[in-house]
PDB file of C-alpha atoms and ligand atoms in Angstrom:
ATOM      1  CA  UNK A  44     -16.121  76.892  29.407  1.00 48.00           C
ATOM      2  CA  UNK A  45     -14.258  77.563  26.202  1.00 63.00           C
ATOM      3  CA  UNK A  46     -14.225  74.730  23.733  1.00 89.00           C
ATOM      4  CA  UNK A  47     -10.660  73.474  23.912  1.00 93.00           C
ATOM      5  CA  UNK A  48     -10.892  71.638  20.609  1.00 94.00           C
ATOM      6  CA  UNK A  49     -11.993  74.754  18.736  1.00 92.00           C
ATOM      7  CA  UNK A  50      -8.731  76.399  19.809  1.00 95.00           C
ATOM      8  CA  UNK A  51      -6.730  73.865  17.790  1.00 97.00           C
ATOM      9  CA  UNK A  52      -7.552  76.036  14.764  1.00 96.00           C
ATOM     10  CA  UNK A  53      -5.380  78.802  16.172  1.00 97.00           C
ATOM     11  CA  UNK A  54      -2.232  76.727  16.569  1.00 98.00           C
ATOM     12  CA  UNK A  55       0.702  78.442  14.957  1.00 98.00           C
ATOM     13  CA  UNK A  56       3.592  76.027  15.080  1.00 98.00           C
ATOM     14  CA  UNK A  57       2.795  72.389  14.447  1.00 98.00           C
ATOM     15  CA  UNK A  58       4.950  69.274  14.502  1.00 98.00           C
ATOM     16  CA  UNK A  59       3.421  66.304  12.709  1.00 98.00           C
ATOM     17  CA  UNK A  60       4.860  62.820  13.122  1.00 98.00           C
ATOM     18  CA  UNK A  61       4.064  59.931  10.834  1.00 97.00           C
ATOM     19  CA  UNK A  62       5.271  56.384  11.405  1.00 91.00           C
ATOM     20  CA  UNK A  63       6.810  53.844   9.038  1.00 88.00           C
ATOM     21  CA  UNK A  64       3.769  51.588   9.013  1.00 87.00           C
ATOM     22  CA  UNK A  65       1.627  54.523   7.912  1.00 90.00           C
ATOM     23  CA  UNK A  66       3.791  55.194   4.873  1.00 92.00           C
ATOM     24  CA  UNK A  67       3.932  51.699   3.439  1.00 91.00           C
ATOM     25  CA  UNK A  68       1.617  49.301   1.732  1.00 92.00           C
ATOM     26  CA  UNK A  69       1.028  46.506   4.238  1.00 88.00           C
ATOM     27  CA  UNK A  70       1.128  43.825   1.558  1.00 91.00           C
ATOM     28  CA  UNK A  71       4.521  44.706   0.059  1.00 89.00           C
ATOM     29  CA  UNK A  72       6.284  47.161   2.375  1.00 87.00           C
ATOM     30  CA  UNK A  73       6.704  49.558  -0.561  1.00 91.00           C
ATOM     31  CA  UNK A  74       5.994  53.253  -0.073  1.00 93.00           C
ATOM     32  CA  UNK A  75       2.359  54.289  -0.408  1.00 95.00           C
ATOM     33  CA  UNK A  76       2.758  57.229  -2.818  1.00 95.00           C
ATOM     34  CA  UNK A  77      -0.903  58.210  -2.697  1.00 96.00           C
ATOM     35  CA  UNK A  78      -0.813  58.479   1.066  1.00 96.00           C
ATOM     36  CA  UNK A  79       2.451  60.432   0.976  1.00 97.00           C
ATOM     37  CA  UNK A  80       0.956  62.737  -1.625  1.00 97.00           C
ATOM     38  CA  UNK A  81      -2.090  63.468   0.480  1.00 97.00           C
ATOM     39  CA  UNK A  82       0.120  63.977   3.537  1.00 98.00           C
ATOM     40  CA  UNK A  83       2.267  66.492   1.677  1.00 98.00           C
ATOM     41  CA  UNK A  84      -0.824  68.288   0.355  1.00 98.00           C
ATOM     42  CA  UNK A  85      -2.203  68.576   3.885  1.00 98.00           C
ATOM     43  CA  UNK A  86       1.090  69.973   5.185  1.00 98.00           C
ATOM     44  CA  UNK A  87       1.362  72.471   2.334  1.00 98.00           C
ATOM     45  CA  UNK A  88      -2.164  73.602   3.028  1.00 98.00           C
ATOM     46  CA  UNK A  89      -1.289  74.285   6.660  1.00 98.00           C
ATOM     47  CA  UNK A  90       1.765  76.176   5.483  1.00 98.00           C
ATOM     48  CA  UNK A  91      -0.471  78.189   3.136  1.00 97.00           C
ATOM     49  CA  UNK A  92      -2.501  79.237   6.183  1.00 97.00           C
ATOM     50  CA  UNK A  93       0.673  80.852   7.489  1.00 97.00           C
ATOM     51  CA  UNK A  94       1.434  78.175  10.073  1.00 98.00           C
ATOM     52  CA  UNK A  95       4.919  76.844  10.775  1.00 98.00           C
ATOM     53  CA  UNK A  96       5.018  73.158   9.916  1.00 98.00           C
ATOM     54  CA  UNK A  97       7.592  70.480  10.766  1.00 98.00           C
ATOM     55  CA  UNK A  98       7.305  66.880   9.619  1.00 98.00           C
ATOM     56  CA  UNK A  99       8.937  64.097  11.613  1.00 98.00           C
ATOM     57  CA  UNK A 100       8.955  61.044   9.432  1.00 97.00           C
ATOM     58  CA  UNK A 101      10.077  57.478   9.962  1.00 93.00           C
ATOM     59  CA  UNK A 102      10.418  54.998   7.173  1.00 92.00           C
ATOM     60  CA  UNK A 103      14.095  55.340   6.296  1.00 93.00           C
ATOM     61  CA  UNK A 104      15.181  51.938   7.576  1.00 91.00           C
ATOM     62  CA  UNK A 105      12.108  50.252   6.095  1.00 91.00           C
ATOM     63  CA  UNK A 106      12.648  51.900   2.691  1.00 93.00           C
ATOM     64  CA  UNK A 107      16.337  50.942   2.750  1.00 94.00           C
ATOM     65  CA  UNK A 108      15.562  47.307   3.538  1.00 93.00           C
ATOM     66  CA  UNK A 109      13.159  47.246   0.652  1.00 93.00           C
ATOM     67  CA  UNK A 110      15.747  48.699  -1.741  1.00 94.00           C
ATOM     68  CA  UNK A 111      18.336  46.012  -1.011  1.00 95.00           C
ATOM     69  CA  UNK A 112      15.861  43.175  -0.449  1.00 94.00           C
ATOM     70  CA  UNK A 113      16.464  42.678   3.249  1.00 94.00           C
ATOM     71  CA  UNK A 114      13.654  41.204   5.322  1.00 92.00           C
ATOM     72  CA  UNK A 115      11.719  43.573   7.598  1.00 88.00           C
ATOM     73  CA  UNK A 116      12.563  41.306  10.572  1.00 90.00           C
ATOM     74  CA  UNK A 117      16.335  41.674  10.066  1.00 90.00           C
ATOM     75  CA  UNK A 118      17.346  44.021  12.861  1.00 88.00           C
ATOM     76  CA  UNK A 119      21.087  43.878  13.509  1.00 90.00           C
ATOM     77  CA  UNK A 120      22.551  47.323  14.192  1.00 88.00           C
ATOM     78  CA  UNK A 121      24.864  47.308  11.169  1.00 90.00           C
ATOM     79  CA  UNK A 122      22.030  46.350   8.829  1.00 92.00           C
ATOM     80  CA  UNK A 123      19.715  48.985  10.270  1.00 91.00           C
ATOM     81  CA  UNK A 124      22.411  51.659  10.001  1.00 92.00           C
ATOM     82  CA  UNK A 125      23.244  50.743   6.434  1.00 94.00           C
ATOM     83  CA  UNK A 126      19.595  50.545   5.449  1.00 94.00           C
ATOM     84  CA  UNK A 127      18.819  53.905   6.995  1.00 94.00           C
ATOM     85  CA  UNK A 128      21.578  55.472   4.885  1.00 96.00           C
ATOM     86  CA  UNK A 129      20.036  53.956   1.778  1.00 96.00           C
ATOM     87  CA  UNK A 130      16.443  54.607   2.742  1.00 95.00           C
ATOM     88  CA  UNK A 131      16.753  58.150   4.094  1.00 96.00           C
ATOM     89  CA  UNK A 132      17.900  59.421   0.695  1.00 97.00           C
ATOM     90  CA  UNK A 133      15.087  57.565  -1.049  1.00 95.00           C
ATOM     91  CA  UNK A 134      12.521  58.863   1.404  1.00 96.00           C
ATOM     92  CA  UNK A 135      13.720  62.440   0.949  1.00 97.00           C
ATOM     93  CA  UNK A 136      13.758  62.076  -2.808  1.00 97.00           C
ATOM     94  CA  UNK A 137      10.075  61.156  -2.708  1.00 97.00           C
ATOM     95  CA  UNK A 138       9.152  63.939  -0.284  1.00 98.00           C
ATOM     96  CA  UNK A 139      11.148  66.531  -2.248  1.00 97.00           C
ATOM     97  CA  UNK A 140       9.368  65.572  -5.425  1.00 97.00           C
ATOM     98  CA  UNK A 141       5.936  65.769  -3.825  1.00 98.00           C
ATOM     99  CA  UNK A 142       6.617  69.052  -2.002  1.00 98.00           C
ATOM    100  CA  UNK A 143       7.956  70.662  -5.149  1.00 97.00           C
ATOM    101  CA  UNK A 144       4.667  69.839  -6.914  1.00 97.00           C
ATOM    102  CA  UNK A 145       3.096  72.325  -4.508  1.00 97.00           C
ATOM    103  CA  UNK A 146       5.960  74.755  -4.923  1.00 97.00           C
ATOM    104  CA  UNK A 147       6.959  74.139  -1.309  1.00 98.00           C
ATOM    105  CA  UNK A 148      10.585  74.024  -0.232  1.00 98.00           C
ATOM    106  CA  UNK A 149      11.472  71.301   2.259  1.00 98.00           C
ATOM    107  CA  UNK A 150      14.705  70.528   4.118  1.00 98.00           C
ATOM    108  CA  UNK A 151      16.254  67.548   5.841  1.00 98.00           C
ATOM    109  CA  UNK A 152      17.245  67.651   9.513  1.00 98.00           C
ATOM    110  CA  UNK A 153      18.770  64.514  11.053  1.00 97.00           C
ATOM    111  CA  UNK A 154      19.264  64.396  14.805  1.00 96.00           C
ATOM    112  CA  UNK A 155      20.669  62.209  17.571  1.00 94.00           C
ATOM    113  CA  UNK A 156      20.459  62.411  21.342  1.00 93.00           C
ATOM    114  CA  UNK A 157      23.689  64.451  21.255  1.00 93.00           C
ATOM    115  CA  UNK A 158      21.933  67.158  19.276  1.00 95.00           C
ATOM    116  CA  UNK A 159      20.024  67.986  22.456  1.00 95.00           C
ATOM    117  CA  UNK A 160      22.449  66.953  25.193  1.00 95.00           C
ATOM    118  CA  UNK A 161      25.357  68.993  23.834  1.00 95.00           C
ATOM    119  CA  UNK A 162      24.748  72.693  24.498  1.00 97.00           C
ATOM    120  CA  UNK A 163      26.352  73.970  21.318  1.00 97.00           C
ATOM    121  CA  UNK A 164      24.598  71.367  19.172  1.00 96.00           C
ATOM    122  CA  UNK A 165      21.255  72.193  20.738  1.00 97.00           C
ATOM    123  CA  UNK A 166      21.800  75.900  20.220  1.00 97.00           C
ATOM    124  CA  UNK A 167      22.709  75.310  16.583  1.00 97.00           C
ATOM    125  CA  UNK A 168      19.751  72.999  15.991  1.00 98.00           C
ATOM    126  CA  UNK A 169      17.404  75.561  17.498  1.00 98.00           C
ATOM    127  CA  UNK A 170      18.819  78.263  15.240  1.00 98.00           C
ATOM    128  CA  UNK A 171      18.573  76.049  12.183  1.00 98.00           C
ATOM    129  CA  UNK A 172      14.890  75.318  12.795  1.00 98.00           C
ATOM    130  CA  UNK A 173      14.150  78.988  13.492  1.00 98.00           C
ATOM    131  CA  UNK A 174      15.810  80.057  10.288  1.00 98.00           C
ATOM    132  CA  UNK A 175      14.130  77.353   8.193  1.00 98.00           C
ATOM    133  CA  UNK A 176      10.712  78.272   9.547  1.00 98.00           C
ATOM    134  CA  UNK A 177      11.399  81.960   8.994  1.00 98.00           C
ATOM    135  CA  UNK A 178      12.181  81.091   5.386  1.00 98.00           C
ATOM    136  CA  UNK A 179       8.832  79.302   5.053  1.00 98.00           C
ATOM    137  CA  UNK A 180      10.521  75.945   4.607  1.00 98.00           C
ATOM    138  CA  UNK A 181       9.046  72.678   5.925  1.00 98.00           C
ATOM    139  CA  UNK A 182      11.812  70.803   7.793  1.00 98.00           C
ATOM    140  CA  UNK A 183      11.629  67.024   7.471  1.00 98.00           C
ATOM    141  CA  UNK A 184      13.160  65.410  10.533  1.00 98.00           C
ATOM    142  CA  UNK A 185      14.350  61.912  11.330  1.00 96.00           C
ATOM    143  CA  UNK A 186      16.812  60.370  13.715  1.00 94.00           C
ATOM    144  CA  UNK A 187      20.290  60.092  12.224  1.00 93.00           C
ATOM    145  CA  UNK A 188      20.067  56.308  12.368  1.00 88.00           C
ATOM    146  CA  UNK A 189      23.225  55.827  10.318  1.00 88.00           C
ATOM    147  CA  UNK A 190      25.367  56.960  13.233  1.00 85.00           C
ATOM    148  CA  UNK A 191      22.989  56.682  16.193  1.00 72.00           C
ATOM    149  CA  UNK A 192      24.129  53.659  18.184  1.00 73.00           C
ATOM    150  CA  UNK A 193      22.596  52.855  21.563  1.00 66.00           C
ATOM    151  CA  UNK A 194      24.569  55.433  23.569  1.00 65.00           C
ATOM    152  CA  UNK A 195      23.469  58.346  21.425  1.00 71.00           C
ATOM    153  CA  UNK A 196      20.123  57.258  20.082  1.00 84.00           C
ATOM    154  CA  UNK A 197      16.729  58.627  20.937  1.00 88.00           C
ATOM    155  CA  UNK A 198      15.367  55.372  19.601  1.00 85.00           C
ATOM    156  CA  UNK A 199      11.892  56.164  18.347  1.00 91.00           C
ATOM    157  CA  UNK A 200      10.275  58.968  16.441  1.00 94.00           C
ATOM    158  CA  UNK A 201       7.406  59.528  18.893  1.00 95.00           C
ATOM    159  CA  UNK A 202       9.964  60.743  21.431  1.00 96.00           C
ATOM    160  CA  UNK A 203      11.981  62.528  18.737  1.00 97.00           C
ATOM    161  CA  UNK A 204       8.927  64.468  17.545  1.00 98.00           C
ATOM    162  CA  UNK A 205       8.157  65.630  21.095  1.00 98.00           C
ATOM    163  CA  UNK A 206      11.787  66.683  21.542  1.00 98.00           C
ATOM    164  CA  UNK A 207      11.542  68.702  18.343  1.00 98.00           C
ATOM    165  CA  UNK A 208       8.251  70.246  19.517  1.00 98.00           C
ATOM    166  CA  UNK A 209       9.931  71.300  22.751  1.00 98.00           C
ATOM    167  CA  UNK A 210      13.094  72.556  21.022  1.00 98.00           C
ATOM    168  CA  UNK A 211      11.177  74.841  18.655  1.00 98.00           C
ATOM    169  CA  UNK A 212       8.401  75.881  21.095  1.00 98.00           C
ATOM    170  CA  UNK A 213       5.664  74.314  19.013  1.00 98.00           C
ATOM    171  CA  UNK A 214       2.117  74.705  20.289  1.00 97.00           C
ATOM    172  CA  UNK A 215       0.827  71.421  18.825  1.00 98.00           C
ATOM    173  CA  UNK A 216       2.281  67.961  18.276  1.00 98.00           C
ATOM    174  CA  UNK A 217       0.242  65.618  16.133  1.00 98.00           C
ATOM    175  CA  UNK A 218       1.194  61.940  16.273  1.00 97.00           C
ATOM    176  CA  UNK A 219      -0.260  60.013  13.361  1.00 97.00           C
ATOM    177  CA  UNK A 220      -0.252  56.327  14.066  1.00 92.00           C
ATOM    178  CA  UNK A 221      -2.016  53.060  13.299  1.00 89.00           C
ATOM    179  CA  UNK A 222      -4.274  53.492  16.309  1.00 89.00           C
ATOM    180  CA  UNK A 223      -7.200  55.875  16.953  1.00 93.00           C
ATOM    181  CA  UNK A 224      -5.726  57.233  20.174  1.00 93.00           C
ATOM    182  CA  UNK A 225      -5.388  56.200  23.807  1.00 92.00           C
ATOM    183  CA  UNK A 226      -7.532  53.397  25.221  1.00 90.00           C
ATOM    184  CA  UNK A 227      -7.858  52.212  28.810  1.00 87.00           C
ATOM    185  CA  UNK A 228      -6.331  48.910  27.650  1.00 83.00           C
ATOM    186  CA  UNK A 229      -5.010  47.390  24.437  1.00 81.00           C
ATOM    187  CA  UNK A 230      -8.092  47.441  22.168  1.00 81.00           C
ATOM    188  CA  UNK A 231      -6.639  44.676  19.991  1.00 79.00           C
ATOM    189  CA  UNK A 232      -6.690  42.309  22.944  1.00 81.00           C
ATOM    190  CA  UNK A 233      -9.413  43.649  25.196  1.00 83.00           C
ATOM    191  CA  UNK A 234     -12.801  44.278  23.607  1.00 86.00           C
ATOM    192  CA  UNK A 235     -13.883  46.268  26.661  1.00 88.00           C
ATOM    193  CA  UNK A 236     -11.062  48.776  26.315  1.00 86.00           C
ATOM    194  CA  UNK A 237     -12.513  52.280  26.346  1.00 90.00           C
ATOM    195  CA  UNK A 238     -11.406  55.186  24.192  1.00 92.00           C
ATOM    196  CA  UNK A 239     -10.136  58.295  25.981  1.00 93.00           C
ATOM    197  CA  UNK A 240     -10.756  61.456  23.984  1.00 95.00           C
ATOM    198  CA  UNK A 241      -9.095  63.968  26.262  1.00 96.00           C
ATOM    199  CA  UNK A 242      -6.357  63.836  28.879  1.00 96.00           C
ATOM    200  CA  UNK A 243      -6.353  67.113  30.824  1.00 96.00           C
ATOM    201  CA  UNK A 244      -3.401  65.980  32.944  1.00 95.00           C
ATOM    202  CA  UNK A 245      -0.938  63.091  32.686  1.00 94.00           C
ATOM    203  CA  UNK A 246      -1.476  61.038  35.812  1.00 92.00           C
ATOM    204  CA  UNK A 247       0.330  57.838  36.870  1.00 89.00           C
ATOM    205  CA  UNK A 248      -2.830  55.954  35.932  1.00 88.00           C
ATOM    206  CA  UNK A 249      -2.641  57.292  32.374  1.00 90.00           C
ATOM    207  CA  UNK A 250       1.103  56.568  32.137  1.00 87.00           C
ATOM    208  CA  UNK A 251       0.363  52.956  33.142  1.00 83.00           C
ATOM    209  CA  UNK A 252      -1.833  52.572  30.075  1.00 80.00           C
ATOM    210  CA  UNK A 253       1.313  52.658  27.968  1.00 73.00           C
ATOM    211  CA  UNK A 254       1.330  49.166  26.652  1.00 54.00           C
ATOM    212  CA  UNK A 255       2.843  48.259  23.289  1.00 43.00           C
ATOM    213  CA  UNK A 256      -0.230  48.563  21.152  1.00 49.00           C
ATOM    214  CA  UNK A 257       0.957  49.057  17.589  1.00 46.00           C
ATOM    215  CA  UNK A 258       1.644  45.406  16.833  1.00 46.00           C
ATOM    216  CA  UNK A 259       3.504  46.381  13.675  1.00 47.00           C
ATOM    217  CA  UNK A 260       6.886  45.103  12.548  1.00 41.00           C
ATOM    218  CA  UNK A 261       8.097  48.253  10.856  1.00 43.00           C
ATOM    219  CA  UNK A 262       7.729  50.947  13.497  1.00 45.00           C
ATOM    220  CA  UNK A 263       9.295  51.175  16.913  1.00 50.00           C
ATOM    221  CA  UNK A 264       6.707  53.148  18.834  1.00 52.00           C
ATOM    222  CA  UNK A 265       3.987  51.634  20.997  1.00 72.00           C
ATOM    223  CA  UNK A 266       1.608  53.518  23.273  1.00 86.00           C
ATOM    224  CA  UNK A 267       4.421  53.729  25.807  1.00 88.00           C
ATOM    225  CA  UNK A 268       6.589  55.950  23.626  1.00 91.00           C
ATOM    226  CA  UNK A 269       3.531  58.044  22.776  1.00 94.00           C
ATOM    227  CA  UNK A 270       2.912  58.691  26.455  1.00 94.00           C
ATOM    228  CA  UNK A 271       6.551  59.649  26.952  1.00 94.00           C
ATOM    229  CA  UNK A 272       6.103  62.006  24.011  1.00 96.00           C
ATOM    230  CA  UNK A 273       2.998  63.412  25.727  1.00 97.00           C
ATOM    231  CA  UNK A 274       5.015  63.988  28.879  1.00 96.00           C
ATOM    232  CA  UNK A 275       7.654  65.972  26.987  1.00 97.00           C
ATOM    233  CA  UNK A 276       5.238  67.906  24.774  1.00 98.00           C
ATOM    234  CA  UNK A 277       2.731  68.879  27.455  1.00 98.00           C
ATOM    235  CA  UNK A 278       5.455  69.824  29.970  1.00 97.00           C
ATOM    236  CA  UNK A 279       7.019  71.989  27.285  1.00 97.00           C
ATOM    237  CA  UNK A 280       3.695  73.738  26.805  1.00 97.00           C
ATOM    238  CA  UNK A 281       2.334  72.072  23.663  1.00 98.00           C
ATOM    239  CA  UNK A 282      -0.928  70.215  23.186  1.00 98.00           C
ATOM    240  CA  UNK A 283      -0.528  66.759  21.730  1.00 98.00           C
ATOM    241  CA  UNK A 284      -3.001  64.705  19.709  1.00 98.00           C
ATOM    242  CA  UNK A 285      -2.716  61.022  18.797  1.00 97.00           C
ATOM    243  CA  UNK A 286      -4.815  60.122  15.764  1.00 97.00           C
ATOM    244  CA  UNK A 287      -5.153  57.387  13.176  1.00 96.00           C
ATOM    245  CA  UNK A 288      -3.186  57.836   9.971  1.00 95.00           C
ATOM    246  CA  UNK A 289      -5.425  55.507   7.954  1.00 95.00           C
ATOM    247  CA  UNK A 290      -6.768  58.577   6.171  1.00 96.00           C
ATOM    248  CA  UNK A 291      -4.249  61.409   6.432  1.00 97.00           C
ATOM    249  CA  UNK A 292      -6.921  63.965   5.551  1.00 98.00           C
ATOM    250  CA  UNK A 293      -7.613  63.599   9.254  1.00 98.00           C
ATOM    251  CA  UNK A 294      -5.047  66.424   9.632  1.00 98.00           C
ATOM    252  CA  UNK A 295      -7.354  69.157   8.349  1.00 98.00           C
ATOM    253  CA  UNK A 296     -10.306  67.683  10.217  1.00 98.00           C
ATOM    254  CA  UNK A 297      -8.343  67.903  13.453  1.00 98.00           C
ATOM    255  CA  UNK A 298      -7.159  71.391  12.594  1.00 97.00           C
ATOM    256  CA  UNK A 299     -10.815  72.356  12.068  1.00 96.00           C
ATOM    257  CA  UNK A 300     -11.331  71.581  15.759  1.00 96.00           C
ATOM    258  CA  UNK A 301     -13.188  68.307  15.356  1.00 96.00           C
ATOM    259  CA  UNK A 302     -13.170  65.780  18.211  1.00 95.00           C
ATOM    260  CA  UNK A 303     -10.848  63.212  16.643  1.00 97.00           C
ATOM    261  CA  UNK A 304      -8.142  61.205  18.379  1.00 97.00           C
ATOM    262  CA  UNK A 305      -6.890  61.688  21.930  1.00 96.00           C
ATOM    263  CA  UNK A 306      -5.986  65.206  22.994  1.00 97.00           C
ATOM    264  CA  UNK A 307      -3.394  65.667  25.734  1.00 97.00           C
ATOM    265  CA  UNK A 308      -3.706  69.186  27.041  1.00 97.00           C
ATOM    266  CA  UNK A 309      -0.603  71.293  27.539  1.00 97.00           C
ATOM    267  CA  UNK A 310       0.523  71.703  31.154  1.00 96.00           C
ATOM    268  CA  UNK A 311       3.612  73.839  30.986  1.00 95.00           C
ATOM    269  CA  UNK A 312       6.052  72.854  33.707  1.00 94.00           C
ATOM    270  CA  UNK A 313       8.516  75.610  34.532  1.00 94.00           C
ATOM    271  CA  UNK A 314      10.899  72.969  35.909  1.00 94.00           C
ATOM    272  CA  UNK A 315      11.008  71.010  32.666  1.00 94.00           C
ATOM    273  CA  UNK A 316      14.428  71.120  31.011  1.00 95.00           C
ATOM    274  CA  UNK A 317      14.660  69.410  27.656  1.00 96.00           C
ATOM    275  CA  UNK A 318      18.379  68.730  28.043  1.00 96.00           C
ATOM    276  CA  UNK A 319      17.900  66.966  31.398  1.00 95.00           C
ATOM    277  CA  UNK A 320      15.006  64.899  30.123  1.00 93.00           C
ATOM    278  CA  UNK A 321      16.885  63.765  27.034  1.00 94.00           C
ATOM    279  CA  UNK A 322      20.047  63.072  29.044  1.00 92.00           C
ATOM    280  CA  UNK A 323      18.062  60.708  31.246  1.00 90.00           C
ATOM    281  CA  UNK A 324      16.661  58.733  28.268  1.00 85.00           C
ATOM    282  CA  UNK A 325      17.898  55.102  28.286  1.00 73.00           C
ATOM    283  CA  UNK A 326      20.040  55.847  31.337  1.00 64.00           C
ATOM    284  CA  UNK A 327      18.142  53.488  33.617  1.00 57.00           C
TER     285      UNK A 327
HETATM  286  N1  LIG B 156      14.106  56.456  12.500  1.00 89.29           N
HETATM  287  C1  LIG B 156      13.557  55.200  12.041  1.00 89.29           C
HETATM  288  C2  LIG B 156      13.397  55.191  10.535  1.00 89.29           C
HETATM  289  O1  LIG B 156      13.339  56.202   9.906  1.00 89.29           O
HETATM  290  C3  LIG B 156      12.220  54.870  12.631  1.00 89.29           C
HETATM  291  C4  LIG B 156      12.006  55.093  14.074  1.00 89.29           C
HETATM  292  C5  LIG B 156      10.549  54.904  14.442  1.00 89.29           C
HETATM  293  O2  LIG B 156       9.801  54.282  13.667  1.00 89.29           O
HETATM  294  O3  LIG B 156      10.125  55.356  15.491  1.00 89.29           O
HETATM  295  O4  LIG B 156      13.282  54.156   9.926  1.00 89.29           O
END
């Protein structure tokens, strides 16, 4: 049997998602520049290997709240929208600065549900990504939270990153989170919860393990959204790995083929249509 993990080395188009709680200092909520620096260095190194790299980053709303001294718990729609407008620019300013230290050009792409549901929008978004990647640019993606109200929001960046992976035909989606991967139960509550290192196929039993396990105030994704992301990514033909962002150098260790995190193996489903899947989000 071929070693599936060793094949991770050969991935050509990689989407990496990092959550808000991974980008901030827990004590203050301010951006962790050292962590962001290491993240950017890892991404540039992948780019230098000739791979296409896309970063999906949260943290805009959290950074905006920080800038105007609004409590992390304050979650009214207007406040979140305003704070995302403030924070997205700040977040990009930091990324731009770090990427330029490695002589790497980055770009901002903000999306909503409509970007996928509307045929012309989806076509344009696909073309934009293709062109950016052809130019060797690293697109930095977030939801357009400033305008994304309930009807048009995707809602969390786990799902958004899988949508992006599907849209651009990525072969790997890497979700960096505050958890090591998938467990049979919530490891923070159940000491007997067992770690699952590989999921060859997404069964109902696996989907049922999607309990909210992040326990953080700043992000929106729990294990549930990660499993929905796995459904999208694997059906679209990409492998997906969930791994802990505590040390972001984990990226090159994973790319070396080491057994880290939970690997969901791609299971391309010819009947999977991104537009239909996204249309059905929040419709129940
Ligand atoms: N788009 C949100 C932000 O940038 C975060 C969504 C998420 O954490 O999943 O703040």
